[in-house]
Short mmCIF file of C-alpha atoms in Angstrom, two decimals:
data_model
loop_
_atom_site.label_atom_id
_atom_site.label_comp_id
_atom_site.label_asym_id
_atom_site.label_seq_id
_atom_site.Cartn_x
_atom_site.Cartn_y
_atom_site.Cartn_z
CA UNK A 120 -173.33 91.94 35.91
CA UNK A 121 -172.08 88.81 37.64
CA UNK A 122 -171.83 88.88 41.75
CA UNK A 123 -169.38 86.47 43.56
CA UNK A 124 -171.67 83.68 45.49
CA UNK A 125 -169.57 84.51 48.64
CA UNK A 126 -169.78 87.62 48.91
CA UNK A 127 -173.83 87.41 47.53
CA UNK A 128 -174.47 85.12 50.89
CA UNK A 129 -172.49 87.65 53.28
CA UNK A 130 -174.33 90.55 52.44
CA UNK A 131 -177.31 90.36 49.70
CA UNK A 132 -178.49 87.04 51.59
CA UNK A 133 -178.05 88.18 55.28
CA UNK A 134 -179.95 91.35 54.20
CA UNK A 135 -182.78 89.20 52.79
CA UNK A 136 -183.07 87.28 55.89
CA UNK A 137 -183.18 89.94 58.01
CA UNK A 138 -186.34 91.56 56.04
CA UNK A 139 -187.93 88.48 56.49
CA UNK A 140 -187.76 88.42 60.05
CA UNK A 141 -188.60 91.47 60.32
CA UNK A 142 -191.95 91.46 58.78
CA UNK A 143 -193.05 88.13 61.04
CA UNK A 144 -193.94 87.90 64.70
CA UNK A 145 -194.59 91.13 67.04
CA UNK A 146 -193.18 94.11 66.86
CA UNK A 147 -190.17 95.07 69.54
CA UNK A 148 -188.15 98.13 69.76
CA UNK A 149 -185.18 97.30 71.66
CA UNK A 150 -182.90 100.27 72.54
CA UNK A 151 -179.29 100.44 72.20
CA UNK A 152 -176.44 102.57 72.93
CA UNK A 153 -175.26 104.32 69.96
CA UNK A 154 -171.77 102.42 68.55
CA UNK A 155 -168.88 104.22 67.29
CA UNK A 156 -167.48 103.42 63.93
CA UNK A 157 -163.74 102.81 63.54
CA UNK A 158 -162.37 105.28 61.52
CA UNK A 159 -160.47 102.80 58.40
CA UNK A 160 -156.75 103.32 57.90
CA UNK A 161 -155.69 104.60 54.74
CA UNK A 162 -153.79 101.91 53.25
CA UNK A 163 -150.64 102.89 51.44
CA UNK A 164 -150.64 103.75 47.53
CA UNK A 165 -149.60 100.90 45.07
CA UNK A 166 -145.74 101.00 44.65
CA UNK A 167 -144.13 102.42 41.77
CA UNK A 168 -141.65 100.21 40.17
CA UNK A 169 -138.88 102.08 38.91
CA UNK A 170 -135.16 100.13 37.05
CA UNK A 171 -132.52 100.89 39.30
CA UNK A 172 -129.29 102.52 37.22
CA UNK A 173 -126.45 100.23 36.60
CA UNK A 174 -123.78 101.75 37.91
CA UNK A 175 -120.46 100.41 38.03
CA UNK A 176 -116.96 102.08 37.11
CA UNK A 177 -116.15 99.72 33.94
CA UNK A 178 -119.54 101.82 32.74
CA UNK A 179 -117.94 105.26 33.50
CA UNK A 180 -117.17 107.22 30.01
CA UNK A 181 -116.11 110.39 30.85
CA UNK A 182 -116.03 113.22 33.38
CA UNK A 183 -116.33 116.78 32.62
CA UNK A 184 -115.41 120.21 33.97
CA UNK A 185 -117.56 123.33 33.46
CA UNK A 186 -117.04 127.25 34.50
CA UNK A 187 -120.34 128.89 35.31
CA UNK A 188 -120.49 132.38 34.57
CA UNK A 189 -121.34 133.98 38.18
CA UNK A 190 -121.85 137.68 39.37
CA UNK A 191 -123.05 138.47 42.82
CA UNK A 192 -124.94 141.26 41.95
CA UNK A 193 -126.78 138.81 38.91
CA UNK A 194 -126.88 138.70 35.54
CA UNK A 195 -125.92 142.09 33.23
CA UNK A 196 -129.00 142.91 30.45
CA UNK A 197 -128.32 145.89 29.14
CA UNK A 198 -127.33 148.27 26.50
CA UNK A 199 -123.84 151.07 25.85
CA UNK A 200 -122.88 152.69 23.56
CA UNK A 201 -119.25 152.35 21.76
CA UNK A 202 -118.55 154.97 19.25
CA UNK A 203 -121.38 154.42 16.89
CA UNK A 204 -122.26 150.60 18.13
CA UNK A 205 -124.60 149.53 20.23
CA UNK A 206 -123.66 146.71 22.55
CA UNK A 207 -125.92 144.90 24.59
CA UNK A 208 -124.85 142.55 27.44
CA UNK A 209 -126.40 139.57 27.56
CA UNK A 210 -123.92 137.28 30.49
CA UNK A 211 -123.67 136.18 33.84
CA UNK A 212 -125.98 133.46 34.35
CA UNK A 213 -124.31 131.06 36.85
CA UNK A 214 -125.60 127.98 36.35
CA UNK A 215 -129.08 129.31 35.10
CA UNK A 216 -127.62 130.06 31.53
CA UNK A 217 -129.93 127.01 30.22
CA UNK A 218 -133.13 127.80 32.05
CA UNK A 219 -132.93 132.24 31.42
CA UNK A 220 -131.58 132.26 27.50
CA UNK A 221 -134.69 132.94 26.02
CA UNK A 222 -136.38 135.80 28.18
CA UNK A 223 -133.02 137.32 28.35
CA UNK A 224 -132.53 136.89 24.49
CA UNK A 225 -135.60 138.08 24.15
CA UNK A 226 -135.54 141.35 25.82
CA UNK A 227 -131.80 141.99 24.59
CA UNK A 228 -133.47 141.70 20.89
CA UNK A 229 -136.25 144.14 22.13
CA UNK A 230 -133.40 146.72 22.95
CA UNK A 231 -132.14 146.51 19.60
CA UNK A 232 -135.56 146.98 18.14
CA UNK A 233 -135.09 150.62 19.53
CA UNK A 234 -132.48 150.93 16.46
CA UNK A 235 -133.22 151.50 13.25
CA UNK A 236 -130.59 149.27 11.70
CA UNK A 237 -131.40 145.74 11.24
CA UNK A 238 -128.59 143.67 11.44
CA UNK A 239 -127.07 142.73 14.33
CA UNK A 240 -123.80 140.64 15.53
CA UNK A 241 -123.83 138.50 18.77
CA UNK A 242 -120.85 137.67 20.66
CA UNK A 243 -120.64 133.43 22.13
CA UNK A 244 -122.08 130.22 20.92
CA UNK A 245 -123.85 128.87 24.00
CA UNK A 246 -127.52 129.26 25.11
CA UNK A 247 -127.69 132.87 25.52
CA UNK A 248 -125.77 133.37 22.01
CA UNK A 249 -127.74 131.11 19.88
CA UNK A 250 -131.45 131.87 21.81
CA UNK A 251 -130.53 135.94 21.26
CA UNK A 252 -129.58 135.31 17.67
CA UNK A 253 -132.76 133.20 17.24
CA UNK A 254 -134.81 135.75 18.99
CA UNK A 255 -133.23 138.33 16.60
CA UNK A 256 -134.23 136.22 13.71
CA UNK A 257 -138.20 136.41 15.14
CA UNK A 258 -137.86 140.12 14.58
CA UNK A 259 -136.26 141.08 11.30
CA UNK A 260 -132.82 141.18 11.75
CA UNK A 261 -129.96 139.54 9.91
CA UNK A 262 -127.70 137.73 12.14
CA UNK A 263 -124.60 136.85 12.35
CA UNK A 264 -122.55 135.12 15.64
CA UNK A 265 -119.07 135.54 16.15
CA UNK A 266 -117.24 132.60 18.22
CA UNK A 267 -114.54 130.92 19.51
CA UNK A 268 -116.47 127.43 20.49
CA UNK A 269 -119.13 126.09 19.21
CA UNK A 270 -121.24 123.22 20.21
CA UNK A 271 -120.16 120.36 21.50
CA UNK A 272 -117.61 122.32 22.61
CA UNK A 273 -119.31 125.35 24.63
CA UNK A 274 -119.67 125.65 28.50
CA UNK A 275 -123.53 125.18 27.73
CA UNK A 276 -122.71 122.04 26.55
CA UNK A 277 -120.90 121.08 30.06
CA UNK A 278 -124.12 121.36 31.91
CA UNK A 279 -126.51 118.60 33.67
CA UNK A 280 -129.29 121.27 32.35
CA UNK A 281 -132.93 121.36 33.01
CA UNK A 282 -134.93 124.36 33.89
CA UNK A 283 -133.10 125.85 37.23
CA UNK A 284 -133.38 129.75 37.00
CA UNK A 285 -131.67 130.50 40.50
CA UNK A 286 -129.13 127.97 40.27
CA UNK A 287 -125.82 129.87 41.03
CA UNK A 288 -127.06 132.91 39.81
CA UNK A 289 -127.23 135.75 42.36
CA UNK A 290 -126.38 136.53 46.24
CA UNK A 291 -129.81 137.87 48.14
CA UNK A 292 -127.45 140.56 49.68
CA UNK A 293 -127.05 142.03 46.34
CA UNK A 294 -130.25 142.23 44.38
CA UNK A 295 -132.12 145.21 43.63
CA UNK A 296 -135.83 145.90 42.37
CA UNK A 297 -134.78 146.52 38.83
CA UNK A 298 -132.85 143.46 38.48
CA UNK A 299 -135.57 141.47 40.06
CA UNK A 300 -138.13 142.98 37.66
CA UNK A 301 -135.45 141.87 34.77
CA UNK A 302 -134.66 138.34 36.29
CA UNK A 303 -139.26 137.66 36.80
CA UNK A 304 -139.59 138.60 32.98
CA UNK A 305 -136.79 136.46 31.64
CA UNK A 306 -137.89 133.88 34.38
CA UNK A 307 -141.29 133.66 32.60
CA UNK A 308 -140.66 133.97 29.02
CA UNK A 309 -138.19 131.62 29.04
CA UNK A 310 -140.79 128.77 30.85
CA UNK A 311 -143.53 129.63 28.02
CA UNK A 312 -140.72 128.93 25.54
CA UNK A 313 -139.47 125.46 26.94
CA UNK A 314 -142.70 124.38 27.65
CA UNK A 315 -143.12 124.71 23.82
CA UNK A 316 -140.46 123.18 22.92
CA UNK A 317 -141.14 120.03 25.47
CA UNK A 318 -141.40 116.73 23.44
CA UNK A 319 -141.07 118.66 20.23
CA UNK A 320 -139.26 116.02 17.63
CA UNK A 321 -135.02 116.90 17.71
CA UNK A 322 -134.85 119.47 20.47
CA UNK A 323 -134.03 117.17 23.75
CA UNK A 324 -136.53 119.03 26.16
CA UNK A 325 -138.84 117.12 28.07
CA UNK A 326 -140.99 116.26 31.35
CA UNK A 327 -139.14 113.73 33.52
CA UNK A 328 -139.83 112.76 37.17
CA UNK A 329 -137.90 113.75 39.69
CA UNK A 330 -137.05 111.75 43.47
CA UNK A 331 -135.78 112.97 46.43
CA UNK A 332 -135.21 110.20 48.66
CA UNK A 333 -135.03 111.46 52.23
CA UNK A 334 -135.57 110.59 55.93
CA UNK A 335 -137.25 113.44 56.50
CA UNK A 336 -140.75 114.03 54.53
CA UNK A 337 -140.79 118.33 55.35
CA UNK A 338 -137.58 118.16 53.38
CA UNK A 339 -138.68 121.45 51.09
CA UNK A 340 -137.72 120.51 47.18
CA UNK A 341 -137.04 123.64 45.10
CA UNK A 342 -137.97 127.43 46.64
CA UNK A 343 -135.08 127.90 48.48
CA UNK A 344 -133.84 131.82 49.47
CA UNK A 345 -134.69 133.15 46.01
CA UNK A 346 -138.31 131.66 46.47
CA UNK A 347 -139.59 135.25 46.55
CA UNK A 348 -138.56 135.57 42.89
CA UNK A 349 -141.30 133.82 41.42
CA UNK A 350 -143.86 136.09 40.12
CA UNK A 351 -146.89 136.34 42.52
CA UNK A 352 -149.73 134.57 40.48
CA UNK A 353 -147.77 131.62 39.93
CA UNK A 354 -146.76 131.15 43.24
CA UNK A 355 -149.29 128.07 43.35
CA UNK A 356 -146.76 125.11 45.32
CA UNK A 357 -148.80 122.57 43.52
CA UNK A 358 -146.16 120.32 42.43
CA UNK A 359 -144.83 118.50 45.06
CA UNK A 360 -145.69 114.62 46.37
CA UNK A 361 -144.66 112.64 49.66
CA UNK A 362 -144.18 109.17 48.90
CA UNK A 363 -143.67 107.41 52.44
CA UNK A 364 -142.92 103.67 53.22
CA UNK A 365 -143.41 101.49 51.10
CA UNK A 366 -144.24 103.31 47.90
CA UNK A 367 -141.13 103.78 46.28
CA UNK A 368 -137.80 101.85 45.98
CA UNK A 369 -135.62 104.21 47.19
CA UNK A 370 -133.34 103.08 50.94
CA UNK A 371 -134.69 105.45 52.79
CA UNK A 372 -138.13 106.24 54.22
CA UNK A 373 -139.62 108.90 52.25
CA UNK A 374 -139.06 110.15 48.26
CA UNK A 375 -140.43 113.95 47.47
CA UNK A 376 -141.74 113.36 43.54
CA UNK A 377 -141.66 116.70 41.55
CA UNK A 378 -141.71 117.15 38.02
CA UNK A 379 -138.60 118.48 36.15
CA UNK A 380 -138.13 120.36 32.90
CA UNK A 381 -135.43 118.71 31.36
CA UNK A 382 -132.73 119.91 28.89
CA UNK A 383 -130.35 117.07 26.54
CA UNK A 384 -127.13 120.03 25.62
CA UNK A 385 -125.76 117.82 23.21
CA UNK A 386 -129.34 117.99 21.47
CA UNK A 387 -130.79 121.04 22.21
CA UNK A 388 -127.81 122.94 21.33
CA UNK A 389 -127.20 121.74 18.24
CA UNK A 390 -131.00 122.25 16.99
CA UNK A 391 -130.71 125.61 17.88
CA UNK A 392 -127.91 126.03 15.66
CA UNK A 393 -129.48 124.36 12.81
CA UNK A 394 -132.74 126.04 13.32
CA UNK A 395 -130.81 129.67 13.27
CA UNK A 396 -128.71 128.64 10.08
CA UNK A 397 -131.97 127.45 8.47
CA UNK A 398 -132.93 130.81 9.01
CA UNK A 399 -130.09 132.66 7.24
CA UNK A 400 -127.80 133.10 9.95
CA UNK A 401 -124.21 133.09 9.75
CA UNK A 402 -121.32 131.47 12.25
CA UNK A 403 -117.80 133.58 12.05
CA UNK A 404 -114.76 131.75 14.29
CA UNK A 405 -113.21 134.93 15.62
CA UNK A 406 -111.55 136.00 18.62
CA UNK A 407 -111.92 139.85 20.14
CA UNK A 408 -109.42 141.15 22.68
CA UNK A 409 -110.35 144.61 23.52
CA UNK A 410 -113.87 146.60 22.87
CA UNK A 411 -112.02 148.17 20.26
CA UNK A 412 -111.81 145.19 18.03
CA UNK A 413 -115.75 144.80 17.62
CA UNK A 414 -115.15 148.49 15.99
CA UNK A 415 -114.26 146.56 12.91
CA UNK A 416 -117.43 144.68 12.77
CA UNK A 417 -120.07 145.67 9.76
CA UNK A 418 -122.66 145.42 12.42
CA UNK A 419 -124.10 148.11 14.41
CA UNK A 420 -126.00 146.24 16.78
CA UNK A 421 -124.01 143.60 18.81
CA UNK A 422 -125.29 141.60 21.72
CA UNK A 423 -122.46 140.29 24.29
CA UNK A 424 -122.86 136.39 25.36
CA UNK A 425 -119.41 135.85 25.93
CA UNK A 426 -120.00 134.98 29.49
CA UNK A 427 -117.06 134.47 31.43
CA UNK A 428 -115.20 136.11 28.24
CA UNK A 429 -116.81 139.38 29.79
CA UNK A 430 -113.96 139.24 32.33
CA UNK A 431 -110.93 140.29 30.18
CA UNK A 432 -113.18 141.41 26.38
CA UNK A 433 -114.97 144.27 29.34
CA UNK A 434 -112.99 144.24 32.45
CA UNK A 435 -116.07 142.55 34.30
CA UNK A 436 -113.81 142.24 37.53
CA UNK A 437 -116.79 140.86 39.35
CA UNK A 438 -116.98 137.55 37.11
CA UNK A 439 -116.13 134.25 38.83
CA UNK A 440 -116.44 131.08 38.05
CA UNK A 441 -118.57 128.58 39.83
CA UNK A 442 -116.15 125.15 38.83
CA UNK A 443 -118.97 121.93 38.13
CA UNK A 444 -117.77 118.35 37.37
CA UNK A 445 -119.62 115.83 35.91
CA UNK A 446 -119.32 111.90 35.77
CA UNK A 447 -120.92 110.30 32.91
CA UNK A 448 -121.65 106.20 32.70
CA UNK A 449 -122.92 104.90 29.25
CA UNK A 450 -126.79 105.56 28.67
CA UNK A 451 -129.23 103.09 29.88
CA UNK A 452 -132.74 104.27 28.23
CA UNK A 453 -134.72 102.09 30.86
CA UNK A 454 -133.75 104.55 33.77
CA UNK A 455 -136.30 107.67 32.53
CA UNK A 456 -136.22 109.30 36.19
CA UNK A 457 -134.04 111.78 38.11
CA UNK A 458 -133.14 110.93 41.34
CA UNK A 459 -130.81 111.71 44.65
CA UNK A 460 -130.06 111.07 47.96
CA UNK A 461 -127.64 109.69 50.51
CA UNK A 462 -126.99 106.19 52.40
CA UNK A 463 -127.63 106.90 56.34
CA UNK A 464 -123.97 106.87 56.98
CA UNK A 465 -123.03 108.48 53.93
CA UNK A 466 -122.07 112.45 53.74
CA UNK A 467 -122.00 112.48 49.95
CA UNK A 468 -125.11 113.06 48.09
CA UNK A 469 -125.56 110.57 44.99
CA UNK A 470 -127.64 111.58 42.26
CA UNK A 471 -128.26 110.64 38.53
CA UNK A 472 -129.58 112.26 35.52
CA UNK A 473 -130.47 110.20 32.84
CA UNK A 474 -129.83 111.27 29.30
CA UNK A 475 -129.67 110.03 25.83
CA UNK A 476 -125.61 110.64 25.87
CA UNK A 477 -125.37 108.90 29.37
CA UNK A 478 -126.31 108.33 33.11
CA UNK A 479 -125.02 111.80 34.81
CA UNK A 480 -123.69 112.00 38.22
CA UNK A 481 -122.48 114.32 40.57
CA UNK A 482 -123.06 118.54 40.57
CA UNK A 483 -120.25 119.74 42.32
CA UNK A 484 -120.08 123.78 43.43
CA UNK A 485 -116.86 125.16 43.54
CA UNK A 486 -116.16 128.88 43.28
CA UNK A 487 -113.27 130.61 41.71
CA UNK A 488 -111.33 127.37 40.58
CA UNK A 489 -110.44 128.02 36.93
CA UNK A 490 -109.13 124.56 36.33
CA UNK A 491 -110.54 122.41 33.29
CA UNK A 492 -109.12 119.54 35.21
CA UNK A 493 -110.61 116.60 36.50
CA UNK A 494 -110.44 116.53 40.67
CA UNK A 495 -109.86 112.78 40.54
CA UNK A 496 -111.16 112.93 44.65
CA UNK A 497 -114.41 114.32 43.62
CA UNK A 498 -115.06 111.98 41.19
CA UNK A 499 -114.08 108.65 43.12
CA UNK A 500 -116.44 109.95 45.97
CA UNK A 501 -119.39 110.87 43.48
CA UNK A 502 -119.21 107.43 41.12
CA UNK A 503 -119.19 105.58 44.90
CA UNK A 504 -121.39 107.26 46.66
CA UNK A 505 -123.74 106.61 43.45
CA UNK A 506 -122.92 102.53 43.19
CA UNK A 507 -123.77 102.12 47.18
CA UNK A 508 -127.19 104.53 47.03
CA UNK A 509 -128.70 103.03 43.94
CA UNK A 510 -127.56 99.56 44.59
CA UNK A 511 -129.57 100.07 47.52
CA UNK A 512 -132.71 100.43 45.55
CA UNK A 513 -135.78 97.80 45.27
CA UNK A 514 -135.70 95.89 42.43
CA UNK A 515 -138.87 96.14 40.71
CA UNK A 516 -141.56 93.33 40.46
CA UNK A 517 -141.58 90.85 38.42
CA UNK A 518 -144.48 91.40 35.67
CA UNK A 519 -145.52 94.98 36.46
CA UNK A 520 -145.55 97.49 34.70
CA UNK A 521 -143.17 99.98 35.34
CA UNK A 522 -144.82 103.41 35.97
CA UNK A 523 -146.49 105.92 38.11
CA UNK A 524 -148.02 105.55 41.38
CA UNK A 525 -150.36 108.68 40.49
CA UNK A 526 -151.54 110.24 37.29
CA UNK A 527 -149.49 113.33 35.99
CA UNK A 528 -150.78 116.55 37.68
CA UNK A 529 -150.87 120.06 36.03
CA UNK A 530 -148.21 121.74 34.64
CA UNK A 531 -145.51 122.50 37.35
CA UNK A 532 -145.32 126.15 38.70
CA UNK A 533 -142.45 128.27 37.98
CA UNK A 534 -141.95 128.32 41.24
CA UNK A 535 -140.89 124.81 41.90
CA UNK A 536 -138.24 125.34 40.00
CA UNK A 537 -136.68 127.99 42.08
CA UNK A 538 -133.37 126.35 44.04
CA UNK A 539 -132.71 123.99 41.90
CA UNK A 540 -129.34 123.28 40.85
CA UNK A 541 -128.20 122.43 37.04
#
């Protein structure tokens, strides 16, 4: 092992020479006052390096409108009987369709279990369709979906998506025991399947890092008023990390890291509907009016995903739609981080989500607009607000690697996924 000669001399040799003075000439204790060691500084963690996204309006592509399913009082799971079917509803997700599709699949195919027939019709296309009909599949039945869209053209398909199980889904005034019992199940068996699917070959769900670049380093990421949903043991808070000055590129002081789930519709969706056709199911393009048309159906189990279709097919009067629009720039693979935050004299929030079909901005909230247009005013302050925050950023260094300041941590908690918009 090779020593540098400098640093030999300033320590190794100084140490030598003091030995040897020690052991010549007489012996003298000379008392001193006790010193106080400095405590060191910490010095600040190496800064990450992350590519800025290109952002500019002659890369804009397309924007997109999409209704979220919302109910007040949460999603409906559960079973009626009509004449001699059984329906089971399956809707109402807000914008936590994506992240709740299995569990709530799941236990919608254990309530048809309790019948002794096994085949079974399912009402809608999106997630919750086509993750009931698969979880249908995993117990026996024959399945067969009935539709007006399918993918690319469902509302699942208009999401940013990622795993968000509160997002727009129910108001704190109205929740009940039972339906939180329902929502902690789904909540759970739905993470357990995602997490399975994560970096699986053709399915678009991944890990991805996620910034929020803020002033203010208490800023709490995720929780949020449905925070108490989370099941108790996995309640650990584990997944969050304060980057401060200079450790990350954003303009402001501080990013919050967290790890995201993330979902890729345009992938996802269509690999669950090649996975449930590989599996013998069947895809009939047909339109119901009234409860009385599903009469007419050879099926006598049928599980209701229509979402927002619920409103007129059951006279679900408390169904309103949560209006999102999205602004998509062509893809830029380099970017492989989720990010957001605001200039300090900005009052618009930019944000991106990278994905393989495009850089995604903006997540707008607007309840009970039914309109599939465009607001031209949103978008113009979204695609701006994006350009002046990210053009903002620190370009990274010249000959570093771009990557982490800090090893990957344990899986997130369910938890930190709770406020969380998609």
């Amino acid at each position: 092992m090779s020593m540098d000669r400098r640093h030999f001399f300033k320590t190794g040799g100084m140490a030598l020479a003091g030995f040897g003075l020690a052991g010549c000439g007489p012996k003298k204790v000379i008392q001193t006052a006790p010193t106080r060691q400095a405590v060191p500084a910490f010095a600040p963690r190496p800064a990450i390096d992350l590519t800025p996204p290109r952002i500019t309006w002659d890369r804009v592509i397309r924007t997109t409108i999409g209704l979220r399913p919302h109910r007040d009082s949460g999603f409906v799971l559960k079973g009626m009987k009509f004449d001699d079917k059984t329906v089971i509803h399956d809707y109402g997700f807000g914008g936590a369709g994506m992240s709740l599709a299995w569990g709530c699949g799941a236990m919608a195919a254990d309530m048809a279990l309790e019948q002794g027939d096994r085949r079974a019709a399912v009402l809608g296309c999106g997630s919750p369709g086509l993750t009931a009909a698969r979880q249908l599949q995993r117990r026996g039945f024959a399945v067969t979906i009935y539709t007006l869209a399918v993918p690319p053209y469902t509302t699942s398909n208009m999401s940013s998506a990622g795993f968000t199980p509160t997002a727009g889904l129910v108001s704190a005034e109205q929740r009940t025991p039972a339906w939180d019992a329902q929502f902690r199940q789904a909540a759970e068996i739905s993470y357990r399947q995602l997490q399975l699917l994560a970096g699986a070959p053709g399915y678009g769900v991944y890990w991805i890092d996620n910034y929020n670049a803020t002033d203010d380093p208490t800023l709490p990421v995720g929780g949020g008023p449905d925070g108490d949903l989370v099941p108790e043991h996995l309640r650990t808070g584990r997944d969050r990390e304060v980057l401060g000055p200079g450790e990350h590129p954003f303009p402001t002081k501080y990013a919050i890291r967290t790890q995201a789930l993330a979902i890729e519709p345009s992938i996802y969706l269509d690999a669950l509907v090649r996975d449930f056709l590989l599996f013998g199911g069947k895809i009939v393009i047909r339109k119901f009016d009234t409860p009385r048309d599903l009469m007419s159906l050879n099926e006598p189990v049928i599980i209701n995903c229509t979402g927002l279709g619920s409103k007129t097919l059951f006279n679900d009067d408390e169904l309103v739609p949560i209006r999102g629009q999205l602004t998509v720039c062509i893809p830029q693979p380099e970017v492989h981080y989720r990010a957001s935050g605001r200039l300090l004299n900005s009052t618009i929030n930019a944000s991106i989500n990278p994905r393989s079909d495009g850089l995604v901005i903006g997540n707008m909230q607007e309840r009970g607009n039914w309109s599939l247009e465009p607001n031209e005013e949103v978008r113009q302050q979204n695609v701006s607000a994006a350009i002046a925050f990210f053009a903002a950023m620190r370009a990274p260094t010249g000959g570093v690697r771009l990557t982490r300041s800090a090893p990957v941590r344990a899986t997130p908690s369910l938890e930190s996924f709770y406020g969380e918009e998609s």
